[in-house]
Amino acid sequence: MLKIKSNTKKHKEIIIILVCIVAIPLFFIFKSSKEDKIVKLVDDNQEFLNKCVENNMYNKIYEIEEVKDITPYYLKDGEIYIDFYCYGFGIVPSSIYYGFYYVSKNQPLGFQAAPIKLEADGEGWKWEEDNGDNWYYTMKIVDHWYYYEAAF
């Protein structure tokens, strides 16, 4: 009896290791492909996006299939931040969101314009919650347009 239990335990350990070996690279492939798609989406539609923002016609941007939700945030001093949510997965409170945003002052901001302290990280900026698992990454695509991914 004991020998069967230890073999079963070893089999479970092997399965867990194999799942991790497959799942971790898939996460990074998924992440990278979302970033590439969103950056290309903004690059390919930059003129259209700029005209929609200039004319306060944000809802017209829903014509871009990947854009699932649009939320404008009106900031102090007449500045505006417009969130364009594209993809996400997970169950709250462990969800990851991918999208892009427009910001009139042409400076990176926190997720949904949250006032957080961003630190330089590679080509962009990041924020990590001190005592939690929330994080955020943003990267400039072109003037006023930024890519984001956020885990909340």
Coordinates of N, CA and C in Angstrom, one line a residue:
M1 N 0.8 -1.2 0.0 CA 0.0 0.0 0.0 C 0.9 1.3 0.0
L2 N 1.9 1.3 0.8 CA 2.7 2.5 0.9 C 3.4 2.8 -0.4
K3 N 3.9 1.7 -1.0 CA 4.6 1.9 -2.3 C 3.7 2.5 -3.4
I4 N 2.5 2.2 -3.4 CA 1.5 2.7 -4.4 C 1.3 4.2 -4.1
K5 N 1.2 4.6 -2.9 CA 1.0 6.0 -2.5 C 2.2 6.8 -2.9
S6 N 3.4 6.3 -2.7 CA 4.6 7.1 -3.1 C 4.7 7.2 -4.6
N7 N 4.4 6.2 -5.3 CA 4.4 6.3 -6.8 C 3.4 7.3 -7.3
T8 N 2.2 7.2 -6.6 CA 1.1 8.2 -7.0 C 1.6 9.6 -6.7
K9 N 2.3 9.8 -5.6 CA 2.8 11.1 -5.3 C 3.8 11.6 -6.3
K10 N 4.7 10.7 -6.7 CA 5.7 11.0 -7.7 C 5.1 11.4 -9.0
H11 N 4.0 10.6 -9.4 CA 3.3 10.9 -10.7 C 2.7 12.3 -10.6
K12 N 2.1 12.6 -9.5 CA 1.5 13.9 -9.3 C 2.5 15.0 -9.5
E13 N 3.7 14.8 -8.8 CA 4.8 15.8 -8.9 C 5.2 16.0 -10.4
I14 N 5.4 14.9 -11.1 CA 5.8 14.9 -12.5 C 4.8 15.7 -13.3
I15 N 3.5 15.4 -13.1 CA 2.4 16.1 -13.8 C 2.5 17.6 -13.6
I16 N 2.6 18.0 -12.3 CA 2.7 19.4 -11.9 C 3.9 20.0 -12.6
I17 N 5.0 19.4 -12.6 CA 6.2 19.9 -13.3 C 6.0 20.1 -14.8
L18 N 5.4 19.1 -15.4 CA 5.1 19.2 -16.9 C 4.1 20.3 -17.2
V19 N 3.1 20.4 -16.4 CA 2.1 21.5 -16.6 C 2.8 22.9 -16.5
C20 N 3.7 23.0 -15.5 CA 4.4 24.3 -15.4 C 5.3 24.5 -16.6
I21 N 6.0 23.5 -17.0 CA 6.9 23.6 -18.2 C 6.1 24.1 -19.4
V22 N 4.9 23.6 -19.6 CA 4.1 24.0 -20.7 C 3.4 25.4 -20.5
A23 N 2.8 25.6 -19.3 CA 2.0 26.8 -19.0 C 2.8 28.1 -19.0
I24 N 4.0 28.1 -18.4 CA 4.7 29.3 -18.2 C 5.1 29.9 -19.6
P25 N 5.7 29.1 -20.5 CA 6.0 29.7 -21.8 C 4.7 30.2 -22.6
L26 N 3.6 29.4 -22.4 CA 2.4 29.9 -23.0 C 1.9 31.2 -22.5
F27 N 2.1 31.5 -21.3 CA 1.8 32.8 -20.7 C 2.5 33.9 -21.4
F28 N 3.9 33.7 -21.6 CA 4.7 34.7 -22.2 C 4.4 34.9 -23.7
I29 N 4.0 33.8 -24.4 CA 3.6 33.9 -25.8 C 2.3 34.6 -25.9
F30 N 1.4 34.3 -25.0 CA 0.1 35.0 -25.0 C 0.3 36.5 -24.8
K31 N 1.1 36.9 -23.8 CA 1.4 38.2 -23.4 C 2.1 39.0 -24.6
S32 N 3.1 38.4 -25.1 CA 3.8 39.0 -26.2 C 2.9 39.2 -27.4
S33 N 2.1 38.2 -27.8 CA 1.2 38.4 -28.9 C 0.2 39.5 -28.7
K34 N -0.3 39.6 -27.5 CA -1.3 40.7 -27.2 C -0.6 42.1 -27.4
E35 N 0.6 42.2 -26.8 CA 1.3 43.5 -26.9 C 1.6 43.8 -28.4
D36 N 2.1 42.8 -29.2 CA 2.3 43.1 -30.6 C 1.1 43.5 -31.3
K37 N 0.0 42.8 -31.1 CA -1.3 43.1 -31.7 C -1.8 44.5 -31.4
I38 N -1.7 44.9 -30.2 CA -2.2 46.2 -29.8 C -1.3 47.3 -30.3
V39 N 0.0 47.1 -30.3 CA 0.9 48.1 -30.8 C 0.6 48.3 -32.3
K40 N 0.4 47.2 -33.0 CA 0.1 47.2 -34.5 C -1.2 47.9 -34.7
L41 N -2.2 47.5 -33.9 CA -3.5 48.1 -34.0 C -3.4 49.7 -34.0
V42 N -2.7 50.2 -33.0 CA -2.6 51.7 -32.9 C -1.8 52.2 -34.0
D43 N -0.7 51.6 -34.4 CA 0.1 52.1 -35.5 C -0.7 52.1 -36.8
D44 N -1.5 51.0 -37.1 CA -2.2 50.9 -38.3 C -3.4 51.9 -38.4
N45 N -3.9 52.3 -37.2 CA -5.1 53.1 -37.1 C -4.9 54.5 -36.5
Q46 N -3.6 54.9 -36.5 CA -3.3 56.2 -35.8 C -4.1 57.4 -36.3
E47 N -4.2 57.5 -37.6 CA -4.9 58.7 -38.1 C -6.4 58.7 -37.7
F48 N -7.0 57.5 -37.8 CA -8.4 57.3 -37.5 C -8.6 57.6 -36.0
L49 N -7.7 57.1 -35.1 CA -7.8 57.2 -33.7 C -7.7 58.7 -33.3
N50 N -6.7 59.4 -33.9 CA -6.5 60.8 -33.6 C -7.7 61.7 -34.0
K51 N -8.3 61.4 -35.1 CA -9.5 62.1 -35.6 C -10.6 61.9 -34.6
C52 N -10.8 60.7 -34.2 CA -11.9 60.4 -33.3 C -11.7 61.1 -32.0
V53 N -10.5 61.2 -31.5 CA -10.2 61.9 -30.2 C -10.4 63.4 -30.4
E54 N -9.8 63.9 -31.5 CA -9.9 65.4 -31.7 C -11.4 65.8 -31.8
N55 N -12.3 65.0 -32.4 CA -13.7 65.3 -32.6 C -14.6 64.8 -31.5
N56 N -14.0 64.3 -30.4 CA -14.8 63.7 -29.3 C -15.8 62.6 -29.7
M57 N -15.3 61.8 -30.7 CA -16.2 60.7 -31.2 C -15.6 59.4 -30.8
Y58 N -15.3 59.2 -29.5 CA -14.7 58.0 -29.0 C -15.4 56.7 -29.4
N59 N -16.7 56.7 -29.4 CA -17.5 55.5 -29.7 C -17.3 55.0 -31.1
K60 N -16.9 55.9 -32.0 CA -16.6 55.5 -33.4 C -15.4 54.5 -33.4
I61 N -14.6 54.5 -32.4 CA -13.5 53.6 -32.3 C -13.9 52.2 -32.1
Y62 N -15.1 51.9 -31.7 CA -15.7 50.6 -31.6 C -15.7 49.9 -32.9
E63 N -15.5 50.6 -34.0 CA -15.4 50.0 -35.3 C -14.2 49.1 -35.4
I64 N -13.2 49.4 -34.6 CA -12.0 48.5 -34.6 C -12.4 47.3 -33.7
E65 N -12.5 46.1 -34.4 CA -13.0 44.9 -33.7 C -12.3 44.6 -32.4
E66 N -11.1 44.8 -32.2 CA -10.4 44.4 -31.0 C -10.8 45.3 -29.8
V67 N -11.3 46.4 -30.0 CA -11.7 47.3 -28.9 C -13.0 46.9 -28.3
K68 N -13.0 46.5 -27.1 CA -14.2 45.9 -26.4 C -14.9 46.9 -25.5
D69 N -14.1 47.9 -25.0 CA -14.7 48.9 -24.1 C -13.9 50.1 -24.1
I70 N -14.6 51.3 -24.0 CA -13.9 52.6 -24.1 C -14.4 53.4 -22.9
T71 N -13.5 53.9 -22.1 CA -13.8 54.7 -20.9 C -13.0 55.9 -20.8
P72 N -13.6 57.1 -21.0 CA -12.9 58.4 -20.8 C -12.8 58.8 -19.3
Y73 N -11.7 59.3 -18.9 CA -11.5 59.9 -17.6 C -11.1 61.3 -17.8
Y74 N -11.9 62.2 -17.2 CA -11.6 63.6 -17.3 C -10.8 64.1 -16.1
L75 N -9.6 64.5 -16.3 CA -8.6 64.8 -15.3 C -8.6 66.3 -15.0
K76 N -7.9 66.7 -13.9 CA -7.8 68.1 -13.6 C -7.1 68.8 -14.7
D77 N -7.3 70.1 -14.7 CA -6.6 71.0 -15.7 C -7.1 70.7 -17.2
G78 N -8.2 70.1 -17.3 CA -8.8 69.8 -18.7 C -8.1 68.7 -19.4
E79 N -7.2 68.0 -18.7 CA -6.6 66.8 -19.4 C -7.6 65.7 -19.5
I80 N -7.3 64.8 -20.4 CA -8.2 63.6 -20.6 C -7.3 62.3 -20.8
Y81 N -7.8 61.2 -20.3 CA -7.2 59.9 -20.4 C -8.4 59.0 -20.9
I82 N -8.2 58.4 -22.0 CA -9.2 57.5 -22.6 C -8.7 56.1 -22.6
D83 N -9.3 55.2 -21.9 CA -8.9 53.8 -21.8 C -9.7 53.0 -22.9
F84 N -8.9 52.2 -23.7 CA -9.4 51.3 -24.7 C -9.0 49.9 -24.3
Y85 N -10.0 49.2 -23.7 CA -9.7 47.8 -23.3 C -9.9 46.9 -24.5
C86 N -9.0 46.0 -24.6 CA -9.0 45.0 -25.8 C -9.1 43.6 -25.4
Y87 N -8.3 43.1 -24.4 CA -8.3 41.7 -24.1 C -8.2 41.5 -22.6
G88 N -8.5 40.4 -22.1 CA -8.3 40.1 -20.7 C -8.6 38.6 -20.4
F89 N -8.1 38.2 -19.3 CA -8.5 36.8 -18.9 C -8.3 36.7 -17.4
G90 N -8.9 35.7 -16.8 CA -8.8 35.5 -15.4 C -10.1 35.8 -14.7
I91 N -10.1 35.5 -13.4 CA -11.3 35.7 -12.6 C -10.9 36.7 -11.5
V92 N -11.8 37.7 -11.4 CA -11.5 38.8 -10.4 C -11.4 38.1 -9.0
P93 N -10.4 38.3 -8.2 CA -9.5 39.5 -8.3 C -8.2 39.2 -9.0
S94 N -8.0 38.2 -9.7 CA -6.8 37.8 -10.4 C -6.9 37.9 -11.9
S95 N -7.3 39.0 -12.4 CA -7.5 39.2 -13.8 C -6.4 40.0 -14.4
I96 N -6.1 39.8 -15.7 CA -5.1 40.6 -16.4 C -5.8 41.2 -17.6
Y97 N -5.6 42.5 -17.7 CA -6.2 43.4 -18.7 C -5.2 43.9 -19.7
Y98 N -5.5 43.9 -21.0 CA -4.6 44.4 -22.0 C -5.4 45.4 -22.8
G99 N -4.7 46.5 -23.2 CA -5.3 47.5 -24.0 C -4.4 48.7 -24.3
F100 N -4.9 49.8 -24.7 CA -4.1 51.0 -24.9 C -4.9 52.2 -24.4
Y101 N -4.2 53.3 -24.3 CA -4.9 54.5 -23.9 C -4.3 55.7 -24.6
Y102 N -5.2 56.7 -24.6 CA -4.8 58.1 -25.1 C -4.7 59.0 -23.9
V103 N -3.7 59.8 -23.8 CA -3.6 60.7 -22.7 C -3.1 62.1 -23.3
S104 N -3.9 63.1 -23.1 CA -3.7 64.4 -23.7 C -2.3 65.0 -23.3
K105 N -1.8 64.8 -22.1 CA -0.6 65.4 -21.7 C 0.7 64.7 -22.1
N106 N 0.5 63.5 -22.9 CA 1.6 62.8 -23.5 C 2.6 62.3 -22.4
Q107 N 2.1 61.8 -21.3 CA 2.9 61.2 -20.3 C 2.2 60.0 -19.8
P108 N 3.0 58.9 -19.5 CA 2.3 57.7 -19.0 C 1.6 57.9 -17.7
L109 N 0.5 57.2 -17.6 CA -0.3 57.2 -16.4 C -0.6 55.8 -15.9
G110 N -1.1 55.7 -14.7 CA -1.5 54.5 -14.1 C -2.7 53.9 -14.8
F111 N -3.0 52.6 -14.5 CA -4.2 52.0 -15.0 C -5.5 52.8 -14.7
Q112 N -6.3 53.1 -15.7 CA -7.5 53.9 -15.6 C -7.2 55.2 -14.9
A113 N -6.0 55.8 -15.2 CA -5.6 57.1 -14.8 C -5.3 57.2 -13.3
A114 N -5.1 56.0 -12.6 CA -4.8 56.0 -11.2 C -3.5 56.7 -10.9
P115 N -3.4 57.5 -9.8 CA -2.2 58.2 -9.5 C -1.2 57.3 -8.8
I116 N -0.4 56.6 -9.6 CA 0.6 55.7 -9.0 C 2.0 56.2 -9.4
K117 N 3.0 55.7 -8.7 CA 4.3 56.1 -9.1 C 4.9 55.0 -10.0
L118 N 5.2 55.4 -11.3 CA 5.7 54.5 -12.3 C 7.2 54.6 -12.3
E119 N 7.9 53.4 -12.4 CA 9.3 53.3 -12.5 C 9.7 52.8 -13.9
A120 N 10.8 53.4 -14.4 CA 11.3 53.0 -15.7 C 11.5 51.4 -15.7
D121 N 11.1 50.8 -16.8 CA 11.3 49.3 -17.0 C 11.4 49.0 -18.5
G122 N 12.6 48.7 -18.9 CA 12.8 48.4 -20.3 C 12.4 49.5 -21.2
E123 N 11.4 49.2 -22.1 CA 10.9 50.3 -23.1 C 9.8 51.1 -22.5
G124 N 9.4 50.7 -21.2 CA 8.2 51.4 -20.7 C 8.4 51.7 -19.2
W125 N 7.3 51.6 -18.5 CA 7.2 51.9 -17.0 C 6.4 50.8 -16.3
K126 N 6.7 50.6 -15.1 CA 6.0 49.6 -14.3 C 5.6 50.1 -12.9
W127 N 4.7 49.4 -12.3 CA 4.3 49.6 -10.9 C 3.9 48.2 -10.4
E128 N 4.3 48.0 -9.1 CA 4.0 46.8 -8.4 C 3.5 47.1 -7.1
E129 N 2.4 46.5 -6.6 CA 1.8 46.7 -5.3 C 2.8 46.2 -4.3
D130 N 3.0 47.0 -3.2 CA 4.0 46.7 -2.2 C 3.7 45.4 -1.5
N131 N 2.5 45.2 -1.0 CA 2.1 44.0 -0.2 C 0.9 43.3 -0.9
G132 N 1.1 43.0 -2.1 CA 0.0 42.4 -2.9 C 0.5 41.8 -4.2
D133 N -0.4 41.4 -5.0 CA 0.0 40.8 -6.3 C -0.5 41.6 -7.5
N134 N -1.0 42.9 -7.3 CA -1.4 43.7 -8.4 C -0.1 44.3 -9.0
W135 N -0.2 44.5 -10.3 CA 1.0 45.1 -11.1 C 0.4 45.8 -12.3
Y136 N 1.3 46.6 -12.9 CA 0.9 47.4 -14.1 C 2.1 47.7 -14.9
Y137 N 2.0 47.6 -16.3 CA 3.1 47.9 -17.2 C 2.5 48.8 -18.3
T138 N 3.2 49.8 -18.7 CA 2.7 50.7 -19.8 C 3.9 51.0 -20.6
M139 N 3.7 51.3 -21.9 CA 4.7 51.6 -22.9 C 4.2 52.5 -23.9
K140 N 5.0 53.5 -24.3 CA 4.6 54.5 -25.3 C 4.6 53.8 -26.7
I141 N 3.6 54.0 -27.4 CA 3.5 53.5 -28.8 C 3.9 54.6 -29.7
V142 N 3.2 55.7 -29.7 CA 3.5 57.0 -30.4 C 3.0 58.1 -29.5
D143 N 3.3 59.3 -29.9 CA 2.8 60.4 -29.0 C 1.4 60.3 -28.6
H144 N 1.1 60.4 -27.4 CA -0.2 60.4 -26.7 C -0.8 59.0 -26.6
W145 N -0.3 58.0 -27.3 CA -0.9 56.7 -27.3 C 0.1 55.7 -26.6
Y146 N -0.5 54.9 -25.6 CA 0.3 54.0 -24.8 C -0.4 52.6 -24.8
Y147 N 0.4 51.6 -24.7 CA 0.0 50.2 -24.5 C 0.0 50.0 -23.0
Y148 N -0.9 49.1 -22.5 CA -0.9 48.8 -21.1 C -1.3 47.3 -20.9
E149 N -0.8 46.8 -19.8 CA -1.3 45.5 -19.3 C -1.3 45.7 -17.7
A150 N -2.4 45.1 -17.1 CA -2.6 45.3 -15.7 C -3.2 44.1 -15.1
A151 N -2.7 43.8 -13.9 CA -3.2 42.7 -13.1 C -3.8 43.2 -11.8
F152 N -5.2 43.0 -11.7 CA -5.9 43.5 -10.5 C -6.9 42.5 -10.1

